[in-house]
Amino acid sequence: MLNSLHVEGRTLLHRLPAGPKLALLAAVSLALFFVQSLPILALSLAVTGLLYGSLGLSAGEALKRIRPVLITILLFALVNLVLISATEALTTTLRLLSVLLLAASVTATTTIAAFMDVLTKLFLPLERLGLLKAADISLAVGLVLRFVPEIAARYEGLKEAHRARGLPVRLSRILGPLIISTLKDADSIAQAIDARGIRGQ
Amino acid sequence: MTTRDLVLAALFTAIIIVLGLIPPVSLGFIPVPITAQSMGVMLAGTIIGARRGALAYGLLVLLVAIGLPVLSGGRGGLGVLMGPTAGYIFGWVIGAFVVGLLAERFVREGQPAVRQMAGFFLASLIGGIVVVYAIGMPVVSLIAGTPFSKVVMGSLAFLPGDVLKAAIATLAARAVMVGYPLLPQKA
């Protein structure tokens, strides 16, 4: 149900550690924001496009991943074409497409575990301030992934129960029971976590 | 933060993700299809309160960032967080916090039902619509280069759907308050 967007591979981007890769993405995106020259932006689109294309994704899968944002960007391109000058509209569109392709490349070449390591490091200063515990982040992520399929099944069950009683299936009717029945588990889950000393308390 | 707070936030994040799996519905009188997922901002704030609600959404953004397709329509990955509509996604975190903050002040147990519903609805409108739009729209204008006034006009198309979501969230929040109250209450 929730498959990671990571793909296996041995390309340069795959081998680069997650930290530097994310720093590179941030730096390039920020730099592109200040570039106004069309040739440079066209070049960056070509480079990021080649990069994204060389990751070993099938053409269909590669397109499917970026389609929602791609549509948004193209929609804004059309609107901008009417509202601002064609050069400005083209500049923005090329920039947004480059950033999209680079970001999608980083996402495709970085495992969840590598991301979590970087995040834990990023959160360490906050941990020193006593604001949160970095280990709690991975615990929470694990909990979410564990419960999504279960809540989805519960939603289907509620739908069935409504149909069986001849009631129309309406979100406004299902939300209450869905949320109450899910959150009622919180106490026993929290007790199970504490009983095992997972948070080290 | 207690373990229970952490678990409640994580369970709510999971609920928000499931809401994103439900196919968007088109209502005849609104030009854009509405997804159940952005209603989560209002639900999180009114049901589990400001801190846990914001935590639930922070967790959602984190899952998007590490490359899981958890947003409605199977969107996910860093591309979404760097696209034109990124402001709305980050705005959800602050929106959920504001909804919670207001709900914690407006609503308490033992009030008449109408009073509670009015409190939830107002909190959802301010935090879930005003705050989210106030963060999302300037970011669209900044990233996509579209003039701000036009972005505002375009966003109006989403307003009826969002007001409807606030109404549905109000019903759900009141149902949970009656059945299993979790909202911290402040004077």
Coordinates of C-alpha atoms in Angstrom, one line a residue:
Chain A
M1 CA 0.0 0.0 0.0
L2 CA 2.7 2.4 0.9
N3 CA 5.7 1.5 -1.2
S4 CA 8.8 3.7 -0.9
L5 CA 9.7 5.7 -3.9
H6 CA 13.3 4.4 -3.7
V7 CA 14.6 2.3 -6.6
E8 CA 17.6 0.0 -6.5
G9 CA 20.6 1.0 -8.5
R10 CA 24.3 1.7 -8.6
T11 CA 24.4 5.1 -10.3
L12 CA 26.6 8.0 -9.0
L13 CA 23.5 9.5 -7.2
H14 CA 22.8 6.1 -5.6
R15 CA 26.3 5.9 -4.2
L16 CA 26.5 9.5 -2.9
P17 CA 25.6 9.6 0.9
A18 CA 22.2 11.0 1.7
G19 CA 23.5 14.0 3.7
P20 CA 25.6 15.6 0.9
K21 CA 22.9 14.7 -1.6
L22 CA 20.3 16.6 0.3
A23 CA 22.6 19.5 0.8
L24 CA 23.3 19.5 -2.9
L25 CA 19.6 19.5 -3.7
A26 CA 19.0 22.4 -1.3
A27 CA 22.0 24.4 -2.7
V28 CA 21.1 23.8 -6.4
S29 CA 17.4 24.7 -5.8
L30 CA 18.3 27.9 -4.0
A31 CA 20.9 28.9 -6.7
L32 CA 18.4 28.2 -9.5
F33 CA 16.0 30.6 -7.8
F34 CA 18.3 33.5 -8.6
V35 CA 19.2 32.5 -12.1
Q36 CA 17.3 34.5 -14.7
S37 CA 19.2 33.4 -17.8
L38 CA 17.2 31.2 -20.2
P39 CA 20.2 29.2 -21.6
I40 CA 21.5 28.3 -18.2
L41 CA 18.0 27.2 -17.0
A42 CA 17.5 25.2 -20.2
L43 CA 20.9 23.5 -19.6
S44 CA 19.9 22.7 -16.0
L45 CA 16.7 21.2 -17.2
A46 CA 18.6 19.1 -19.7
V47 CA 21.1 17.9 -17.1
T48 CA 18.5 17.1 -14.4
G49 CA 16.3 15.4 -17.1
L50 CA 19.2 13.2 -18.1
L51 CA 20.0 12.5 -14.5
Y52 CA 16.4 11.5 -13.7
G53 CA 16.3 9.4 -16.9
S54 CA 19.5 7.5 -16.1
L55 CA 18.3 6.1 -12.7
G56 CA 16.8 2.9 -14.1
L57 CA 13.1 3.8 -13.9
S58 CA 10.9 2.7 -16.7
A59 CA 9.5 5.6 -18.7
G60 CA 6.0 5.0 -17.4
E61 CA 7.0 4.8 -13.8
A62 CA 9.3 7.8 -14.2
L63 CA 6.4 9.9 -15.5
K64 CA 3.9 8.6 -13.0
R65 CA 6.0 9.7 -10.1
I66 CA 6.3 13.3 -11.2
R67 CA 2.9 13.6 -12.9
P68 CA 1.0 15.4 -10.2
V69 CA 3.6 18.1 -9.7
L70 CA 4.3 18.2 -13.4
I71 CA 0.6 19.0 -14.1
T72 CA 0.6 21.7 -11.5
I73 CA 3.7 23.3 -13.0
L74 CA 2.4 23.2 -16.5
L75 CA -0.9 24.6 -15.3
F76 CA 0.9 27.6 -13.8
A77 CA 2.9 27.9 -17.0
L78 CA -0.3 28.4 -19.0
V79 CA -1.7 30.9 -16.5
N80 CA 1.6 32.8 -16.4
L81 CA 1.8 32.9 -20.2
V82 CA -1.4 35.0 -20.0
L83 CA -0.6 37.1 -17.0
I84 CA 3.2 37.8 -17.3
S85 CA 5.6 38.0 -20.2
A86 CA 6.4 34.9 -22.1
T87 CA 10.1 35.1 -21.1
E88 CA 9.3 35.3 -17.4
A89 CA 6.8 32.4 -17.7
L90 CA 9.4 30.3 -19.5
T91 CA 12.1 31.1 -17.0
T92 CA 9.9 30.1 -14.1
T93 CA 8.7 26.9 -15.8
L94 CA 12.2 25.7 -16.7
R95 CA 13.4 26.4 -13.1
L96 CA 10.5 24.6 -11.5
L97 CA 10.9 21.6 -13.8
S98 CA 14.7 21.4 -13.0
V99 CA 14.0 21.4 -9.3
L100 CA 11.3 18.8 -9.7
L101 CA 13.5 16.4 -11.6
L102 CA 16.4 16.9 -9.3
A103 CA 14.2 16.4 -6.2
A104 CA 12.6 13.3 -7.7
S105 CA 16.1 11.9 -8.5
V106 CA 17.2 12.4 -4.9
T107 CA 14.0 10.7 -3.7
A108 CA 14.4 7.8 -6.0
T109 CA 18.0 7.2 -5.0
T110 CA 17.8 7.5 -1.3
T111 CA 16.5 4.7 1.0
I112 CA 14.2 5.4 3.9
A113 CA 16.9 4.3 6.3
A114 CA 19.4 6.8 4.8
F115 CA 16.8 9.6 5.1
M116 CA 16.1 8.6 8.7
D117 CA 19.8 8.7 9.6
V118 CA 20.1 12.3 8.2
L119 CA 16.9 13.4 10.0
T120 CA 18.1 11.9 13.3
K121 CA 21.3 13.9 12.9
L122 CA 19.3 17.1 12.0
F123 CA 17.2 16.6 15.1
L124 CA 20.1 16.1 17.5
P125 CA 20.5 19.9 18.3
L126 CA 16.8 19.9 19.2
E127 CA 17.4 16.9 21.4
R128 CA 20.2 18.8 23.2
L129 CA 17.7 21.6 23.9
G130 CA 15.4 19.0 25.4
L131 CA 12.6 19.8 22.9
L132 CA 12.3 16.2 21.6
K133 CA 14.0 12.9 21.4
A134 CA 15.5 12.0 18.0
A135 CA 14.7 8.3 18.6
D136 CA 11.0 9.2 19.0
I137 CA 10.9 10.3 15.3
S138 CA 11.7 6.8 14.0
L139 CA 9.3 5.3 16.6
A140 CA 6.5 7.5 15.3
V141 CA 7.3 6.8 11.7
G142 CA 7.2 3.1 12.4
L143 CA 3.8 3.5 14.2
V144 CA 2.3 5.4 11.2
L145 CA 3.4 2.8 8.7
R146 CA 2.2 0.0 10.9
F147 CA -1.3 1.4 11.3
V148 CA -2.2 2.8 7.8
P149 CA -3.3 -0.6 6.4
E150 CA -5.2 -1.3 9.6
I151 CA -7.1 2.0 9.5
A152 CA -7.8 1.6 5.8
A153 CA -9.3 -1.9 6.5
R154 CA -11.4 -0.3 9.3
Y155 CA -12.7 2.3 6.9
E156 CA -13.7 -0.4 4.5
G157 CA -15.4 -2.3 7.3
L158 CA -17.4 0.8 8.3
K159 CA -18.5 1.3 4.7
E160 CA -19.7 -2.3 4.5
A161 CA -21.6 -1.9 7.8
H162 CA -23.3 1.2 6.4
R163 CA -24.2 -0.7 3.1
A164 CA -25.5 -3.7 5.0
R165 CA -27.9 -1.5 6.9
G166 CA -29.1 0.3 3.8
L167 CA -27.5 3.6 4.8
P168 CA -25.8 5.8 2.2
V169 CA -22.0 5.8 2.6
R170 CA -21.1 9.4 3.7
L171 CA -17.8 10.6 4.9
S172 CA -19.5 12.8 7.5
R173 CA -21.1 9.7 9.1
I174 CA -18.0 7.4 8.9
L175 CA -15.4 9.9 10.2
G176 CA -16.6 9.9 13.9
P177 CA -16.6 6.1 14.4
L178 CA -13.4 5.7 12.4
I179 CA -11.5 8.3 14.5
I180 CA -12.9 7.1 17.9
S181 CA -12.2 3.4 17.2
T182 CA -8.7 4.2 16.1
L183 CA -7.7 6.6 18.8
K184 CA -9.2 4.3 21.5
D185 CA -6.2 2.0 20.8
A186 CA -3.8 4.8 21.8
D187 CA -3.7 3.8 25.5
S188 CA -3.0 0.2 25.0
I189 CA -0.3 0.9 22.3
A190 CA 1.3 3.5 24.6
Q191 CA 1.3 1.0 27.5
A192 CA 2.8 -1.6 25.3
I193 CA 5.6 0.8 24.3
D194 CA 6.3 1.8 27.9
A195 CA 6.2 -1.7 29.2
R196 CA 9.0 -2.7 26.8
G197 CA 11.0 0.4 27.7
I198 CA 11.3 1.4 24.1
R199 CA 11.6 5.1 24.9
G200 CA 14.2 4.4 27.6
Q201 CA 12.2 5.7 30.5
Chain B
M1 CA 5.7 14.6 25.7
T2 CA 4.2 11.4 27.0
T3 CA 4.2 8.2 25.0
R4 CA 0.4 8.5 24.7
D5 CA 0.8 11.9 23.0
L6 CA 3.3 10.4 20.6
V7 CA 1.0 7.5 19.8
L8 CA -2.1 9.7 19.4
A9 CA -0.2 12.0 16.9
A10 CA 1.1 9.0 15.0
L11 CA -2.4 7.3 14.8
F12 CA -3.8 10.6 13.5
T13 CA -1.1 10.9 10.8
A14 CA -2.2 7.4 9.8
I15 CA -5.8 8.5 9.6
I16 CA -4.8 11.5 7.5
I17 CA -3.0 9.2 5.1
V18 CA -6.1 6.9 4.8
L19 CA -8.2 10.0 4.1
G20 CA -5.8 10.6 1.1
L21 CA -6.6 7.1 -0.2
I22 CA -10.3 7.8 -0.6
P23 CA -10.9 9.0 -4.2
P24 CA -11.7 12.7 -4.5
V25 CA -15.4 13.5 -5.0
S26 CA -16.7 16.2 -7.4
L27 CA -19.6 18.1 -6.0
G28 CA -21.8 19.6 -8.7
F29 CA -21.7 23.2 -7.4
I30 CA -17.9 23.4 -6.9
P31 CA -15.6 23.6 -9.9
V32 CA -12.8 21.5 -8.3
P33 CA -12.9 18.0 -6.9
I34 CA -12.5 17.9 -3.1
T35 CA -10.2 15.5 -1.3
A36 CA -10.8 14.4 2.2
Q37 CA -7.1 14.8 3.1
S38 CA -6.9 18.5 3.6
M39 CA -9.9 18.2 6.1
G40 CA -7.3 16.5 8.3
V41 CA -5.9 19.9 9.4
M42 CA -9.3 20.8 10.9
L43 CA -9.8 17.3 12.3
A44 CA -6.4 17.1 13.9
G45 CA -6.6 20.4 15.6
T46 CA -10.2 20.0 16.9
I47 CA -9.8 16.4 18.0
I48 CA -6.3 16.0 19.5
G49 CA -5.4 19.7 20.1
A50 CA -2.7 22.1 19.1
R51 CA 0.5 20.4 20.0
R52 CA -0.4 16.8 19.1
G53 CA -2.2 18.0 15.9
A54 CA 0.8 20.0 14.7
L55 CA 3.0 16.9 15.5
A56 CA 0.7 14.7 13.4
Y57 CA 1.1 17.0 10.5
G58 CA 4.9 17.5 11.1
L59 CA 5.1 13.7 10.9
L60 CA 3.1 13.7 7.6
V61 CA 5.5 16.2 6.0
L62 CA 8.4 14.1 7.2
L63 CA 7.0 11.0 5.6
V64 CA 6.6 13.0 2.3
A65 CA 10.2 14.1 2.6
I66 CA 11.6 10.6 3.0
G67 CA 9.8 9.5 -0.2
L68 CA 6.6 7.8 0.8
P69 CA 3.5 8.5 -1.4
V70 CA 1.3 9.5 1.5
L71 CA -0.4 12.6 0.0
S72 CA -3.8 12.3 -1.8
G73 CA -3.4 11.0 -5.3
G74 CA -0.3 9.1 -4.3
R75 CA 1.9 12.1 -4.2
G76 CA 5.1 12.1 -2.2
G77 CA 8.8 12.8 -2.3
L78 CA 10.9 15.9 -2.2
G79 CA 9.5 17.2 -5.6
V80 CA 6.1 17.9 -3.9
L81 CA 7.8 19.8 -1.1
M82 CA 9.7 22.0 -3.5
G83 CA 6.8 22.6 -6.0
P84 CA 4.5 25.6 -6.3
T85 CA 2.0 24.2 -3.8
A86 CA 4.6 23.4 -1.1
G87 CA 3.4 26.4 1.0
Y88 CA 0.1 24.7 1.6
I89 CA 1.7 21.5 2.8
F90 CA 3.9 23.4 5.3
G91 CA 1.0 25.6 6.1
W92 CA -1.0 22.6 7.3
V93 CA 1.4 22.1 10.2
I94 CA 0.8 25.7 11.5
G95 CA -2.9 25.5 10.5
A96 CA -3.4 22.4 12.6
F97 CA -1.7 24.1 15.5
V98 CA -3.9 27.2 15.2
V99 CA -7.1 25.1 14.9
G100 CA -6.1 23.3 18.0
L101 CA -5.2 26.4 19.9
L102 CA -8.6 28.0 19.1
A103 CA -10.6 24.8 19.7
E104 CA -8.9 24.4 23.1
R105 CA -10.1 27.9 24.1
F106 CA -13.5 27.9 22.5
V107 CA -14.8 24.5 23.4
R108 CA -15.2 22.6 26.6
E109 CA -17.2 19.6 27.8
G110 CA -20.6 20.4 29.3
Q111 CA -21.3 23.3 26.9
P112 CA -24.5 23.1 24.9
A113 CA -24.0 21.2 21.6
V114 CA -24.6 24.3 19.5
R115 CA -22.0 26.2 21.3
Q116 CA -19.4 23.4 20.9
M117 CA -20.2 23.1 17.2
A118 CA -19.9 26.9 16.7
G119 CA -16.5 26.8 18.4
F120 CA -15.2 23.9 16.3
F121 CA -16.5 25.5 13.1
L122 CA -14.9 28.9 13.8
A123 CA -11.6 27.2 14.8
S124 CA -11.6 25.2 11.6
L125 CA -12.4 28.2 9.4
I126 CA -9.6 30.4 11.0
G127 CA -6.9 27.8 11.3
G128 CA -7.8 25.4 8.5
I129 CA -8.6 28.0 5.9
V130 CA -7.4 31.5 6.7
V131 CA -4.0 30.4 8.1
V132 CA -3.4 27.7 5.5
Y133 CA -4.3 30.1 2.6
A134 CA -2.2 32.9 4.2
I135 CA 0.9 30.7 4.0
G136 CA 0.1 28.8 0.8
M137 CA -0.9 31.7 -1.5
P138 CA 2.3 33.9 -1.1
V139 CA 4.5 30.8 -1.6
V140 CA 2.6 30.0 -4.8
S141 CA 3.2 33.5 -6.0
L142 CA 6.9 33.5 -5.0
I143 CA 7.7 30.1 -6.5
A144 CA 5.5 30.1 -9.6
G145 CA 5.9 33.8 -10.3
T146 CA 2.1 34.3 -10.8
P147 CA 1.0 37.7 -9.5
F148 CA -0.4 37.5 -6.0
S149 CA -3.8 39.0 -6.8
K150 CA -4.4 36.4 -9.4
V151 CA -3.4 33.6 -7.1
V152 CA -5.9 34.9 -4.6
M153 CA -8.6 34.9 -7.2
G154 CA -7.7 31.4 -8.3
S155 CA -7.8 30.2 -4.7
L156 CA -11.4 31.4 -4.4
A157 CA -12.5 28.3 -6.4
F158 CA -11.4 26.1 -3.5
L159 CA -13.2 28.1 -0.8
P160 CA -16.7 26.5 -1.0
G161 CA -15.1 23.1 -0.8
D162 CA -13.0 24.1 2.2
V163 CA -16.0 25.6 4.0
L164 CA -17.9 22.4 3.5
K165 CA -14.9 20.5 4.9
A166 CA -15.0 22.7 8.0
A167 CA -18.6 21.7 8.5
I168 CA -17.9 18.0 8.1
A169 CA -14.9 18.3 10.5
T170 CA -17.1 20.1 13.0
L171 CA -19.6 17.1 13.0
A172 CA -16.7 14.6 13.4
A173 CA -15.0 16.7 16.1
R174 CA -18.3 16.9 18.1
A175 CA -18.9 13.2 17.7
V176 CA -15.4 12.4 19.1
M177 CA -15.9 14.9 21.9
V178 CA -19.0 13.1 23.0
G179 CA -17.7 9.6 22.4
Y180 CA -14.0 9.8 23.5
P181 CA -12.9 13.3 24.5
L182 CA -9.2 14.0 23.9
L183 CA -9.0 17.8 23.4
P184 CA -7.0 19.5 26.1
Q185 CA -9.0 22.3 27.6
K186 CA -7.6 25.7 28.5
A187 CA -9.2 28.7 30.1

